[in-house]
CSV table of C-alpha atoms in Angstrom, one decimal:
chain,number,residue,atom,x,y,z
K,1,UNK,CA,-41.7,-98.1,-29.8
K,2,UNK,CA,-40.7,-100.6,-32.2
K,3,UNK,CA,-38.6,-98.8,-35.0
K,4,UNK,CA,-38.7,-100.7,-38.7
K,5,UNK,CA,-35.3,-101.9,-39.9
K,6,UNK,CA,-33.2,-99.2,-41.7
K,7,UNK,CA,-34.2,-101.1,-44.8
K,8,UNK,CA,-37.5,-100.8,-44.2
K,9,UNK,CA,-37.7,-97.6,-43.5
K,10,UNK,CA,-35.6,-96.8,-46.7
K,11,UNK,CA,-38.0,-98.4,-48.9
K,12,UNK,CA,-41.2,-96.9,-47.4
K,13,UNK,CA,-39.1,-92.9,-47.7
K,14,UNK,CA,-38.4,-93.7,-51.3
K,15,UNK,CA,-41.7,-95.2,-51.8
K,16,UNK,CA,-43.4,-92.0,-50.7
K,17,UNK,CA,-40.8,-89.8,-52.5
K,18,UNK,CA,-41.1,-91.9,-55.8
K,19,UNK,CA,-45.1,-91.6,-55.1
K,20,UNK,CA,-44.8,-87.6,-54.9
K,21,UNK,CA,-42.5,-87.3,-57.7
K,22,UNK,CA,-45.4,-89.5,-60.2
K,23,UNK,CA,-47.8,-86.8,-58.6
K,24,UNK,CA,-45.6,-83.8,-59.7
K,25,UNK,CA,-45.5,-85.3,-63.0
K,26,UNK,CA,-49.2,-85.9,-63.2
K,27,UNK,CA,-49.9,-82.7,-62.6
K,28,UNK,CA,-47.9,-81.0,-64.8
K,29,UNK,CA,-49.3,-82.9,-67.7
K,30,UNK,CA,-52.7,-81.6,-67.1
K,31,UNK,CA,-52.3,-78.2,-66.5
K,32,UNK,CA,-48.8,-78.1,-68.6
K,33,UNK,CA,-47.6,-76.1,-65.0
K,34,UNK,CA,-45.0,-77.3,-62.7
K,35,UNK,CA,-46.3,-76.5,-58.5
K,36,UNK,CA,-42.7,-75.8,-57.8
K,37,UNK,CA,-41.6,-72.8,-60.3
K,38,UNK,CA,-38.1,-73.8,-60.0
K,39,UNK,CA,-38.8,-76.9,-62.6
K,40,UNK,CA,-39.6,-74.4,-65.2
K,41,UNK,CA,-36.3,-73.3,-65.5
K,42,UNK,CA,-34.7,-76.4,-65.5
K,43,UNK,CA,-34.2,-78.4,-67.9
K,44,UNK,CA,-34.7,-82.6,-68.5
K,45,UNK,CA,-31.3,-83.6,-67.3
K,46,UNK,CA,-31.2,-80.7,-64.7
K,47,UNK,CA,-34.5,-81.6,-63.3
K,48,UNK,CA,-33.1,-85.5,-63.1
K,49,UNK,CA,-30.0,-84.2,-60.8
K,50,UNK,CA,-32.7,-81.9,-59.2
K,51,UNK,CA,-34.6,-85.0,-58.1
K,52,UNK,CA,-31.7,-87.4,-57.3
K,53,UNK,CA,-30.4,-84.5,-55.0
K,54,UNK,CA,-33.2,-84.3,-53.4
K,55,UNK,CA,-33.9,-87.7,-53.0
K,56,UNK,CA,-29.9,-88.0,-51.8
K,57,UNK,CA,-30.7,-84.9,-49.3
K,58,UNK,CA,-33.8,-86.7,-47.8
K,59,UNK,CA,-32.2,-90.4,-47.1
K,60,UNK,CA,-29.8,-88.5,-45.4
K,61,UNK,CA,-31.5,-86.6,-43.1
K,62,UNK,CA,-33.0,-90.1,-42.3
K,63,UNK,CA,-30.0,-91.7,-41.3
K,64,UNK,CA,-28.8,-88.4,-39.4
K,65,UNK,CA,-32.4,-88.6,-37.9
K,66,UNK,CA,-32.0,-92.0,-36.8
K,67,UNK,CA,-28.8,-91.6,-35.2
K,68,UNK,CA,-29.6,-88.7,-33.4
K,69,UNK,CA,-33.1,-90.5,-32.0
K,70,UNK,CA,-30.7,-93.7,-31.2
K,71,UNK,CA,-28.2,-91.3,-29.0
K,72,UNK,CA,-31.2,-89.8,-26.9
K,73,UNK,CA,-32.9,-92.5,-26.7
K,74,UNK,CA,-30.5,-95.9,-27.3
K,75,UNK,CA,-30.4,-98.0,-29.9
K,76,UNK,CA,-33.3,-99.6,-30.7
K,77,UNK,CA,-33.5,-103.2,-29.0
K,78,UNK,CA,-33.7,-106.8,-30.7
K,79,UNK,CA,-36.5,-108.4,-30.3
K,80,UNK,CA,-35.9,-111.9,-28.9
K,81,UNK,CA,-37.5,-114.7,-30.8
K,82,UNK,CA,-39.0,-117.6,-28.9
């Protein structure tokens, strides 16, 4: 299987998580409810470092997942050009 570039795959994760987080929001400004409770009690800034740690938590689990796919399985091959 051809893996994307770390970049790539970087972008597309915070794509998705920047994607989810608009939905959150969304949500919670029609039904003035968060779907995580934990948001109520937090407030604007809180909720910021809530999200950047999460975010931070996720692109590392990446990296860690990446690395431990390229030690059972190799690193991923370049592609020769022709």
């Amino acid at each position: 299987r051809k893996y994307p570039s770390k970049k790539v795959g970087l972008t597309i994760l915070i794509t998705f998580i920047a994607s989810y987080l608009i939905w959150i929001h969304v949500i919670n400004s029609y039904t003035n409810k968060w779907v995580y409770p934990i948001l109520n009690l937090l407030n604007f800034p809180a909720r910021i470092g809530f999200f950047a740690g999460s975010l931070l938590f996720l692109i590392v689990l990446y990296v860690l997942g990446e690395k431990i796919n390229n030690a059972r399985w190799g690193a991923r091959s370049k592609v020769k050009s022709k």
